[in-house]
Short mmCIF file of C-alpha atoms in Angstrom, two decimals:
data_model
loop_
_atom_site.label_atom_id
_atom_site.label_comp_id
_atom_site.label_asym_id
_atom_site.label_seq_id
_atom_site.Cartn_x
_atom_site.Cartn_y
_atom_site.Cartn_z
CA GLU O 1 17.20 -7.49 18.06
CA THR O 2 13.61 -8.77 18.26
CA GLY O 3 14.17 -12.53 18.30
CA VAL O 4 12.17 -12.97 15.07
CA THR O 5 14.37 -14.36 12.32
CA GLN O 6 13.55 -14.65 8.64
CA SER O 7 15.27 -16.58 5.90
CA PRO O 8 16.56 -16.08 3.36
CA THR O 9 17.39 -12.36 3.55
CA HIS O 10 17.40 -11.97 -0.22
CA LEU O 11 15.96 -14.07 -3.02
CA ILE O 12 15.76 -13.79 -6.80
CA LYS O 13 13.16 -15.75 -8.73
CA THR O 14 11.71 -15.68 -12.23
CA ARG O 15 8.09 -15.16 -13.17
CA GLY O 16 5.98 -18.29 -12.80
CA GLN O 17 8.21 -19.92 -10.20
CA GLN O 18 7.22 -20.78 -6.64
CA VAL O 19 8.91 -19.48 -3.49
CA THR O 20 8.92 -20.38 0.22
CA LEU O 21 9.90 -17.87 2.86
CA ARG O 22 10.55 -18.87 6.45
CA CYS O 23 10.07 -17.21 9.82
CA SER O 24 11.14 -18.26 13.27
CA SER O 25 9.00 -16.63 15.96
CA GLN O 26 10.21 -15.08 19.15
CA SER O 27 10.31 -17.63 21.95
CA GLY O 28 6.92 -18.12 23.55
CA HIS O 29 4.97 -16.40 20.77
CA ASN O 30 2.07 -18.41 19.33
CA THR O 31 0.85 -16.00 16.66
CA VAL O 32 2.58 -15.06 13.44
CA SER O 33 1.53 -12.62 10.74
CA TRP O 34 2.97 -11.89 7.31
CA TYR O 35 3.16 -8.59 5.43
CA GLN O 36 4.18 -7.50 1.93
CA GLN O 37 5.92 -4.15 1.60
CA ALA O 38 6.46 -2.84 -1.91
CA LEU O 39 9.08 -0.14 -2.44
CA GLY O 40 7.89 3.19 -1.08
CA GLN O 41 4.72 1.71 0.39
CA GLY O 42 3.59 0.69 3.84
CA PRO O 43 3.33 -3.00 4.75
CA GLN O 44 0.20 -4.75 3.54
CA PHE O 45 -1.26 -7.47 5.78
CA ILE O 46 -1.27 -10.88 4.05
CA PHE O 47 -2.50 -13.26 6.74
CA GLN O 48 -2.12 -14.36 10.34
CA TYR O 49 -1.74 -17.78 11.93
CA TYR O 50 -2.62 -18.74 15.48
CA ARG O 51 -1.95 -22.23 16.77
CA GLU O 52 -1.42 -23.56 13.23
CA GLU O 53 -4.72 -22.16 11.90
CA GLU O 54 -5.20 -19.15 9.62
CA ASN O 55 -7.30 -16.66 11.57
CA GLY O 56 -7.18 -13.53 9.45
CA ARG O 57 -6.42 -12.68 5.84
CA GLY O 58 -5.89 -9.52 3.86
CA ASN O 59 -6.72 -8.88 0.21
CA PHE O 60 -4.29 -11.36 -1.34
CA PRO O 61 -5.08 -14.12 -3.87
CA PRO O 62 -5.03 -17.83 -2.93
CA ARG O 63 -1.62 -18.32 -4.52
CA PHE O 64 -0.34 -16.75 -1.30
CA SER O 65 -0.55 -19.48 1.32
CA GLY O 66 1.04 -20.24 4.62
CA LEU O 67 1.76 -22.74 7.31
CA GLN O 68 2.46 -22.56 10.99
CA PHE O 69 4.22 -25.46 12.67
CA PRO O 70 3.82 -26.87 16.19
CA ASN O 71 6.92 -24.91 17.28
CA TYR O 72 5.10 -21.78 15.98
CA SER O 73 7.60 -21.16 13.19
CA SER O 74 5.95 -20.31 9.89
CA GLU O 75 6.26 -20.41 6.12
CA LEU O 76 4.87 -18.14 3.44
CA ASN O 77 4.44 -19.80 0.05
CA VAL O 78 3.79 -17.90 -3.15
CA ASN O 79 2.93 -19.81 -6.33
CA ALA O 80 3.04 -18.61 -9.93
CA LEU O 81 5.17 -15.59 -9.09
CA GLU O 82 4.38 -12.32 -10.83
CA LEU O 83 6.61 -9.29 -11.33
CA ASP O 84 4.46 -7.31 -8.86
CA ASP O 85 5.30 -9.82 -6.13
CA SER O 86 8.72 -8.18 -5.88
CA ALA O 87 8.75 -6.72 -2.37
CA LEU O 88 10.08 -6.96 1.16
CA TYR O 89 8.19 -9.68 3.02
CA LEU O 90 7.96 -9.14 6.74
CA CYS O 91 7.04 -11.61 9.44
CA ALA O 92 5.83 -10.57 12.88
CA SER O 93 5.23 -12.68 15.95
CA SER O 94 3.17 -12.05 19.05
CA LEU O 95 1.52 -13.78 21.96
CA GLU O 96 -2.23 -14.00 21.47
CA GLY O 97 -3.98 -11.65 23.83
CA THR O 98 -1.20 -9.07 24.04
CA GLY O 99 -2.44 -7.24 20.97
CA PRO O 100 -0.19 -4.97 18.95
CA LYS O 101 1.77 -4.08 22.08
CA GLY O 102 3.61 -7.34 21.84
CA VAL O 103 4.19 -7.53 18.08
CA PHE O 104 7.78 -7.95 17.01
CA PHE O 105 8.95 -7.81 13.41
CA GLY O 106 11.75 -9.64 11.68
CA SER O 107 14.15 -7.91 9.28
CA GLY O 108 12.37 -9.32 6.26
CA THR O 109 13.10 -11.20 3.05
CA GLN O 110 13.71 -9.10 -0.05
CA LEU O 111 12.17 -10.95 -3.00
CA SER O 112 12.93 -9.93 -6.55
CA VAL O 113 10.93 -11.46 -9.39
CA LEU O 114 12.51 -11.12 -12.83
CA LYS C 1 -12.19 -0.05 4.07
CA GLN C 2 -9.70 1.69 6.36
CA GLU C 3 -7.32 4.12 4.68
CA VAL C 4 -4.29 5.59 6.44
CA THR C 5 -2.53 8.67 5.11
CA GLN C 6 0.76 10.08 6.31
CA ILE C 7 1.85 13.64 5.65
CA PRO C 8 4.44 14.71 4.67
CA ALA C 9 5.88 11.87 2.60
CA ALA C 10 9.38 13.18 3.24
CA LEU C 11 10.87 15.72 5.61
CA SER C 12 14.36 17.14 5.99
CA VAL C 13 15.27 19.14 9.09
CA PRO C 14 18.47 20.43 10.70
CA GLU C 15 19.68 18.70 13.84
CA GLY C 16 18.09 19.99 17.03
CA GLU C 17 14.75 20.95 15.53
CA ASN C 18 11.44 19.78 16.94
CA LEU C 19 9.14 18.20 14.36
CA VAL C 20 5.68 16.74 13.91
CA LEU C 21 4.64 13.82 11.71
CA ASN C 22 0.98 13.39 10.85
CA CYS C 23 -1.22 10.35 10.37
CA SER C 24 -4.91 10.36 9.43
CA PHE C 25 -7.35 7.46 9.14
CA THR C 26 -10.84 7.18 7.70
CA ASP C 27 -12.56 4.70 10.06
CA SER C 28 -12.56 5.72 13.72
CA ALA C 29 -13.57 2.21 14.90
CA ILE C 30 -10.03 1.26 15.90
CA TYR C 31 -8.54 -0.64 18.80
CA ASN C 32 -5.09 0.92 18.79
CA LEU C 33 -2.75 3.09 16.81
CA GLN C 34 0.95 2.39 16.68
CA TRP C 35 3.98 4.27 15.41
CA PHE C 36 6.93 2.34 14.00
CA ARG C 37 10.39 3.21 12.79
CA GLN C 38 11.92 1.47 9.76
CA ASP C 39 15.54 1.77 8.69
CA PRO C 40 16.34 1.10 5.00
CA GLY C 41 15.83 -2.56 4.06
CA LYS C 42 15.03 -3.49 7.65
CA GLY C 43 12.05 -4.59 9.69
CA LEU C 44 9.87 -2.42 11.89
CA THR C 45 10.68 -1.21 15.39
CA SER C 46 7.74 -0.22 17.57
CA LEU C 47 8.02 3.27 19.02
CA LEU C 48 4.70 4.03 20.69
CA LEU C 49 1.33 2.34 21.02
CA ILE C 50 -1.80 4.32 21.86
CA GLN C 51 -4.87 2.41 23.03
CA SER C 52 -8.16 3.66 21.60
CA SER C 53 -9.18 5.00 25.04
CA GLN C 54 -5.96 7.00 25.43
CA ARG C 55 -5.11 10.46 24.14
CA GLU C 56 -1.32 10.30 24.13
CA GLN C 57 1.80 8.31 24.94
CA THR C 58 5.32 9.47 25.62
CA SER C 59 8.69 7.78 25.42
CA GLY C 60 11.82 9.86 25.82
CA ARG C 61 11.90 12.51 23.11
CA LEU C 62 8.82 11.05 21.41
CA ASN C 63 5.20 11.95 22.06
CA ALA C 64 2.27 10.53 20.14
CA SER C 65 -1.28 11.81 20.33
CA LEU C 66 -4.55 10.30 19.16
CA ASP C 67 -7.85 11.99 18.31
CA LYS C 68 -10.22 9.22 17.29
CA SER C 69 -13.14 11.51 16.56
CA SER C 70 -11.20 13.41 13.92
CA GLY C 71 -9.24 10.37 12.74
CA ARG C 72 -5.84 11.88 13.43
CA SER C 73 -2.61 11.09 15.21
CA THR C 74 0.62 13.02 15.49
CA LEU C 75 4.13 11.95 16.38
CA TYR C 76 6.20 14.71 17.95
CA ILE C 77 9.98 14.34 17.99
CA ALA C 78 11.86 16.77 20.20
CA ALA C 79 15.43 17.89 19.64
CA SER C 80 15.95 15.76 16.54
CA GLN C 81 19.25 13.92 16.02
CA PRO C 82 20.89 12.45 12.89
CA GLY C 83 20.19 8.99 14.35
CA ASP C 84 16.47 9.72 14.06
CA SER C 85 16.79 9.55 10.27
CA ALA C 86 14.49 6.74 9.14
CA THR C 87 11.01 6.13 7.78
CA TYR C 88 8.23 6.48 10.33
CA LEU C 89 5.11 4.37 9.82
CA CYS C 90 1.70 4.72 11.38
CA ALA C 91 -0.41 1.55 11.82
CA VAL C 92 -4.07 1.41 12.74
CA TRP C 93 -5.37 -1.74 14.39
CA GLY C 94 -9.03 -2.59 13.71
CA ALA C 95 -10.41 -5.87 12.42
CA LEU C 96 -7.19 -5.93 10.39
CA VAL C 97 -4.11 -3.77 10.63
CA THR C 98 -3.63 -0.99 8.07
CA PHE C 99 -0.35 0.85 7.60
CA GLY C 100 0.31 4.26 6.09
CA LYS C 101 3.02 4.70 3.45
CA GLY C 102 5.31 6.39 5.92
CA THR C 103 7.21 9.65 6.31
CA LYS C 104 10.89 9.56 5.38
CA LEU C 105 12.77 11.74 7.84
CA SER C 106 16.27 13.07 7.26
CA VAL C 107 17.97 14.95 10.09
CA ILE C 108 20.91 16.97 8.78
CA PRO C 109 23.93 17.38 11.13
#
């Protein structure tokens, strides 16, 4: 149990809809990152937030956006859903300065786009 | 652009065997390399982290090595057990983190 919780665990949406995924960081962690993992693939880095600011982004279009709140919890928003957005979305939290040593992953949200 | 390749994609071994999983990467300018375990439909559990200045790390039956110059890392699992069955992912930390596709390990009782 890592202390990083994600909700919901499963979600079904239709193409064109919008979705919000939520992540509660491990206590004391001020950095959160989001990943997309398609079936049979490794996780792909979407973006990272530190102290409510985006401070790193992977190769994802602007319809993928995020927020980090003062309590360091986070949201991932995806607009205009496409079939290829179907994937497991993983959230990871860490304390800035600890590097990957202190990265803890949640169990993910399985998103299906029909 | 960093590319991470894991070989083999899948591996099936009898219980008790020693095994090696391979990870290669194209850009040697990395900070760290990390091995994770992922059970079906679950998140990632960190197994071993190797700093770029280190050559290997050990934890219990697991040993990971890193050769930056050749762009390779190996994860050695000794005396495999059915509970080791999972997908093992290699992640390379540079400016951004890049994951391999993983090796799916099945340990047969």
